[in-house]
Amino acid sequence: MGGRHVHRARHLLEGTLDAALPEEQLVRAARAVVAELGSPERLFDLVRELATGVGAPSACALLSYRHVLGFDKLLLIDGGPGHMLRAHVWHPGTRSAGREDIHNHRSPLASYVVRGRLGMELYEPLRSTANPGESGVAASWFRESLSDVEGHWLLEPAGPARLRLTQTAEYGTGSGYGLPSYALHRAWCASAGTAVTLFLETGAGRRRYTDVFADATDATGSGGRAEAVVKRPMDVKDYLAELESLAELLSR
């Protein structure tokens, strides 16, 4: 059962996001939703309520984990195939500790910076991979899908690729962005302190896999990369403790 703030958030998600909309319209709607839910008072109330065990903590904990690239993914509301609302807690030094692979998503998304700053790069694929003199960066292309083992990613090699950087941006507190499912990007914490973003994936037509592009000099093959990105879900106790810590952070 949900409390008042969980109920209000679900009502906004379900009333605003029509999965039948074209992706561009769905992205705009999702941006409006995360901007509203990401306001300091509203997000604090939602997270504090969830931290008491309201909602579906067991189910949300199974889909929450500490990402190997330096940020925590905390599922707040699971709307099934329609939408998933998460808090991403980004820790300083993410970019220097290890840059996120360039990737896209299964669904359109929107992200709103609640605290700190987030850096992001956008890329586009180049048609030719054979000409080493062509501008762009060499990458190893993988298709990422869900394996039969619960909580694991399956990364299958799909060949070489070359990508061109098209945009670099920083997003400060109170700003955000939306991307269609096919957009290639990577992000990192660009602030000296912890950054928090409210992240929403939406749309019922989720793709079976995403595209992941790793630095060609770092790729070691599907087996090695699959081991590097194993998901370790939180247990309920840790999940609620992380929500409590997030609520405390948001109250400052």
Tab-separated table of C-alpha atoms in Angstrom:
chain	number	residue	atom	x	y	z
A	1	MET	CA	0.000	0.000	0.000
A	2	GLY	CA	1.212	3.492	-0.781
A	3	GLY	CA	1.157	6.571	1.412
A	4	ARG	CA	-0.049	10.014	0.403
A	5	HIS	CA	3.125	11.112	-1.383
A	6	VAL	CA	3.560	7.775	-3.182
A	7	HIS	CA	-0.059	7.940	-4.299
A	8	ARG	CA	0.384	11.495	-5.616
A	9	ALA	CA	3.509	10.524	-7.534
A	10	ARG	CA	1.829	7.484	-9.093
A	11	HIS	CA	-1.188	9.596	-10.034
A	12	LEU	CA	1.049	12.123	-11.789
A	13	LEU	CA	2.968	9.416	-13.656
A	14	GLU	CA	-0.131	7.550	-14.778
A	15	GLY	CA	-2.080	10.702	-15.636
A	16	THR	CA	0.678	12.396	-17.638
A	17	LEU	CA	2.563	9.642	-19.429
A	18	ASP	CA	0.651	8.047	-22.285
A	19	ALA	CA	2.708	5.143	-23.633
A	20	ALA	CA	0.964	5.512	-27.003
A	21	LEU	CA	2.565	8.922	-27.593
A	22	PRO	CA	5.395	9.233	-30.132
A	23	GLU	CA	8.807	9.183	-28.448
A	24	GLU	CA	9.464	12.906	-28.872
A	25	GLN	CA	6.194	13.813	-27.139
A	26	LEU	CA	6.763	11.187	-24.464
A	27	VAL	CA	10.214	12.634	-23.738
A	28	ARG	CA	8.717	16.123	-23.271
A	29	ALA	CA	6.038	14.760	-20.956
A	30	ALA	CA	8.633	12.820	-18.959
A	31	ARG	CA	10.777	15.942	-18.542
A	32	ALA	CA	7.799	17.809	-17.104
A	33	VAL	CA	7.105	14.963	-14.669
A	34	VAL	CA	10.644	14.707	-13.281
A	35	ALA	CA	10.875	18.486	-12.942
A	36	GLU	CA	7.680	18.488	-10.862
A	37	LEU	CA	8.545	15.452	-8.753
A	38	GLY	CA	12.157	16.601	-8.404
A	39	SER	CA	11.333	19.852	-6.626
A	40	PRO	CA	13.205	19.771	-3.286
A	41	GLU	CA	10.150	19.622	-1.025
A	42	ARG	CA	8.222	17.111	-3.085
A	43	LEU	CA	11.083	14.667	-3.604
A	44	PHE	CA	12.095	14.874	0.054
A	45	ASP	CA	8.549	14.013	1.154
A	46	LEU	CA	8.380	11.092	-1.304
A	47	VAL	CA	11.769	9.633	-0.309
A	48	ARG	CA	11.127	10.076	3.415
A	49	GLU	CA	7.791	8.259	3.082
A	50	LEU	CA	9.370	5.415	1.095
A	51	ALA	CA	12.134	5.098	3.700
A	52	THR	CA	9.498	4.116	6.288
A	53	GLY	CA	8.638	1.033	4.229
A	54	VAL	CA	5.634	2.464	2.414
A	55	GLY	CA	5.142	1.228	-1.150
A	56	ALA	CA	6.821	-1.974	-2.327
A	57	PRO	CA	10.272	-2.015	-0.651
A	58	SER	CA	10.977	-5.698	-1.342
A	59	ALA	CA	10.302	-5.394	-5.057
A	60	CYS	CA	12.105	-2.057	-5.361
A	61	ALA	CA	15.169	-3.333	-3.475
A	62	LEU	CA	15.577	-6.142	-6.024
A	63	LEU	CA	15.896	-3.519	-8.760
A	64	SER	CA	18.210	-1.196	-6.813
A	65	TYR	CA	21.970	-1.565	-6.773
A	66	ARG	CA	25.329	0.153	-6.539
A	67	HIS	CA	26.612	0.670	-10.053
A	68	VAL	CA	30.239	-0.218	-10.716
A	69	LEU	CA	30.804	3.204	-12.289
A	70	GLY	CA	30.260	5.114	-9.072
A	71	PHE	CA	26.569	5.859	-8.601
A	72	ASP	CA	23.696	4.221	-6.756
A	73	LYS	CA	20.411	3.394	-8.509
A	74	LEU	CA	17.450	3.434	-6.138
A	75	LEU	CA	14.089	2.452	-7.601
A	76	LEU	CA	11.366	4.629	-6.087
A	77	ILE	CA	8.291	3.623	-8.094
A	78	ASP	CA	7.962	0.624	-10.389
A	79	GLY	CA	5.222	1.173	-12.932
A	80	GLY	CA	5.964	-2.063	-14.780
A	81	PRO	CA	6.395	-1.620	-18.544
A	82	GLY	CA	4.907	1.875	-18.338
A	83	HIS	CA	7.486	3.737	-16.261
A	84	MET	CA	10.254	3.341	-13.684
A	85	LEU	CA	11.148	6.271	-11.442
A	86	ARG	CA	14.593	6.130	-9.850
A	87	ALA	CA	16.878	8.290	-7.771
A	88	HIS	CA	20.474	8.232	-8.971
A	89	VAL	CA	23.037	9.203	-6.344
A	90	TRP	CA	26.297	10.197	-8.059
A	91	HIS	CA	29.498	10.263	-6.037
A	92	PRO	CA	32.401	12.668	-6.696
A	93	GLY	CA	35.232	11.253	-8.755
A	94	THR	CA	32.975	9.117	-10.960
A	95	ARG	CA	34.648	10.259	-14.166
A	96	SER	CA	38.210	9.851	-12.936
A	97	ALA	CA	37.455	6.483	-11.350
A	98	GLY	CA	36.070	5.074	-14.590
A	99	ARG	CA	34.080	6.623	-17.428
A	100	GLU	CA	30.670	5.199	-18.144
A	101	ASP	CA	30.417	3.292	-21.408
A	102	ILE	CA	28.556	5.070	-24.195
A	103	HIS	CA	25.086	3.559	-24.391
A	104	ASN	CA	21.421	4.053	-25.181
A	105	HIS	CA	18.317	2.806	-23.348
A	106	ARG	CA	15.379	0.478	-23.884
A	107	SER	CA	12.895	3.316	-23.401
A	108	PRO	CA	12.731	7.109	-23.654
A	109	LEU	CA	14.064	8.821	-20.550
A	110	ALA	CA	14.197	12.074	-18.646
A	111	SER	CA	16.593	13.151	-15.915
A	112	TYR	CA	16.387	16.111	-13.518
A	113	VAL	CA	19.298	17.323	-11.370
A	114	VAL	CA	18.090	17.678	-7.796
A	115	ARG	CA	21.496	18.381	-6.263
A	116	GLY	CA	25.017	18.988	-7.622
A	117	ARG	CA	26.078	18.923	-11.277
A	118	LEU	CA	26.035	16.240	-13.940
A	119	GLY	CA	28.222	16.132	-17.056
A	120	MET	CA	27.068	14.424	-20.224
A	121	GLU	CA	28.309	13.656	-23.733
A	122	LEU	CA	26.181	12.777	-26.766
A	123	TYR	CA	27.471	10.661	-29.644
A	124	GLU	CA	26.389	9.487	-33.074
A	125	PRO	CA	27.619	6.422	-34.986
A	126	LEU	CA	29.731	6.863	-38.105
A	127	ARG	CA	28.907	4.695	-41.070
A	128	SER	CA	32.464	3.679	-41.869
A	129	THR	CA	34.586	1.686	-39.423
A	130	ALA	CA	37.360	0.859	-41.903
A	131	ASN	CA	38.987	4.283	-42.367
A	132	PRO	CA	41.263	4.982	-39.374
A	133	GLY	CA	41.737	8.558	-40.587
A	134	GLU	CA	38.038	9.346	-40.247
A	135	SER	CA	37.139	11.542	-37.316
A	136	GLY	CA	35.628	9.818	-34.340
A	137	VAL	CA	36.607	7.339	-31.670
A	138	ALA	CA	37.105	3.611	-32.134
A	139	ALA	CA	34.793	1.487	-30.005
A	140	SER	CA	33.744	-2.098	-29.477
A	141	TRP	CA	30.003	-2.524	-29.896
A	142	PHE	CA	28.011	-4.805	-27.596
A	143	ARG	CA	24.335	-5.611	-27.409
A	144	GLU	CA	23.185	-5.706	-23.793
A	145	SER	CA	20.167	-7.744	-22.756
A	146	LEU	CA	18.938	-9.536	-19.654
A	147	SER	CA	20.343	-12.995	-19.101
A	148	ASP	CA	18.427	-15.921	-17.647
A	149	VAL	CA	20.367	-15.420	-14.414
A	150	GLU	CA	18.466	-12.959	-12.246
A	151	GLY	CA	20.226	-9.655	-11.806
A	152	HIS	CA	22.803	-10.098	-14.558
A	153	TRP	CA	23.493	-8.276	-17.785
A	154	LEU	CA	24.381	-10.252	-20.900
A	155	LEU	CA	26.792	-8.421	-23.219
A	156	GLU	CA	27.200	-9.922	-26.668
A	157	PRO	CA	29.853	-8.585	-29.078
A	158	ALA	CA	28.351	-6.974	-32.183
A	159	GLY	CA	31.533	-5.806	-33.925
A	160	PRO	CA	33.712	-2.695	-34.212
A	161	ALA	CA	32.297	0.810	-34.446
A	162	ARG	CA	33.326	4.437	-34.725
A	163	LEU	CA	31.468	7.201	-32.919
A	164	ARG	CA	31.522	10.978	-33.215
A	165	LEU	CA	31.120	13.252	-30.199
A	166	THR	CA	28.296	15.692	-30.992
A	167	GLN	CA	27.729	17.535	-27.713
A	168	THR	CA	29.234	18.015	-24.257
A	169	ALA	CA	27.129	19.659	-21.562
A	170	GLU	CA	26.846	20.196	-17.828
A	171	TYR	CA	23.539	20.264	-15.976
A	172	GLY	CA	23.293	22.056	-12.645
A	173	THR	CA	20.716	21.846	-9.895
A	174	GLY	CA	17.253	22.582	-11.247
A	175	SER	CA	18.029	21.645	-14.857
A	176	GLY	CA	17.505	18.456	-16.770
A	177	TYR	CA	17.258	16.736	-20.108
A	178	GLY	CA	15.274	14.108	-21.982
A	179	LEU	CA	16.477	11.590	-24.547
A	180	PRO	CA	14.785	9.179	-26.953
A	181	SER	CA	15.640	5.517	-26.489
A	182	TYR	CA	18.132	5.420	-29.367
A	183	ALA	CA	20.251	8.409	-28.216
A	184	LEU	CA	23.877	7.479	-27.426
A	185	HIS	CA	25.312	9.176	-24.349
A	186	ARG	CA	27.342	8.858	-21.183
A	187	ALA	CA	27.220	10.861	-17.945
A	188	TRP	CA	29.324	11.523	-14.851
A	189	CYS	CA	29.280	13.472	-11.596
A	190	ALA	CA	30.666	16.948	-12.382
A	191	SER	CA	30.408	18.431	-8.887
A	192	ALA	CA	32.760	18.381	-5.908
A	193	GLY	CA	30.008	16.942	-3.713
A	194	THR	CA	27.385	14.245	-4.159
A	195	ALA	CA	24.963	14.784	-7.034
A	196	VAL	CA	21.388	13.492	-7.057
A	197	THR	CA	19.237	13.090	-10.148
A	198	LEU	CA	15.652	11.938	-10.550
A	199	PHE	CA	15.565	9.547	-13.486
A	200	LEU	CA	12.509	8.293	-15.363
A	201	GLU	CA	12.319	5.641	-18.066
A	202	THR	CA	8.917	5.493	-19.684
A	203	GLY	CA	6.972	3.945	-22.540
A	204	ALA	CA	5.492	0.481	-22.896
A	205	GLY	CA	7.416	-0.388	-26.076
A	206	ARG	CA	10.732	-1.300	-24.448
A	207	ARG	CA	13.416	-2.578	-26.808
A	208	ARG	CA	14.832	-6.057	-26.193
A	209	TYR	CA	18.387	-4.811	-25.898
A	210	THR	CA	20.487	-1.681	-25.644
A	211	ASP	CA	23.664	-0.762	-27.500
A	212	VAL	CA	26.825	-0.359	-25.439
A	213	PHE	CA	30.052	1.042	-26.895
A	214	ALA	CA	33.252	0.450	-24.950
A	215	ASP	CA	36.685	1.894	-25.630
A	216	ALA	CA	38.193	-0.491	-28.180
A	217	THR	CA	41.452	-0.652	-26.208
A	218	ASP	CA	39.618	-1.728	-23.016
A	219	ALA	CA	37.252	-4.358	-24.404
A	220	THR	CA	38.177	-7.897	-23.404
A	221	GLY	CA	35.303	-9.887	-24.880
A	222	SER	CA	31.759	-10.656	-23.805
A	223	GLY	CA	32.659	-12.978	-20.955
A	224	GLY	CA	35.017	-10.533	-19.251
A	225	ARG	CA	32.704	-7.558	-19.684
A	226	ALA	CA	29.707	-9.499	-18.415
A	227	GLU	CA	31.603	-10.259	-15.236
A	228	ALA	CA	32.462	-6.571	-14.810
A	229	VAL	CA	28.811	-5.452	-14.788
A	230	VAL	CA	27.072	-8.024	-12.601
A	231	LYS	CA	24.111	-6.495	-10.787
A	232	ARG	CA	24.025	-7.079	-7.054
A	233	PRO	CA	20.591	-6.051	-5.813
A	234	MET	CA	20.221	-4.473	-2.403
A	235	ASP	CA	18.437	-6.252	0.382
A	236	VAL	CA	15.469	-4.463	1.929
A	237	LYS	CA	17.408	-3.278	4.982
A	238	ASP	CA	20.144	-1.661	2.876
A	239	TYR	CA	17.597	-0.219	0.457
A	240	LEU	CA	15.630	1.500	3.237
A	241	ALA	CA	18.880	2.733	4.804
A	242	GLU	CA	19.922	4.265	1.471
A	243	LEU	CA	16.551	6.004	1.200
A	244	GLU	CA	16.977	7.355	4.728
A	245	SER	CA	20.435	8.677	3.838
A	246	LEU	CA	19.052	10.235	0.658
A	247	ALA	CA	16.268	11.941	2.584
A	248	GLU	CA	18.853	13.366	4.986
A	249	LEU	CA	20.934	14.614	2.054
A	250	LEU	CA	17.897	16.263	0.458
A	251	SER	CA	17.010	18.038	3.709
A	252	ARG	CA	20.294	19.990	3.823
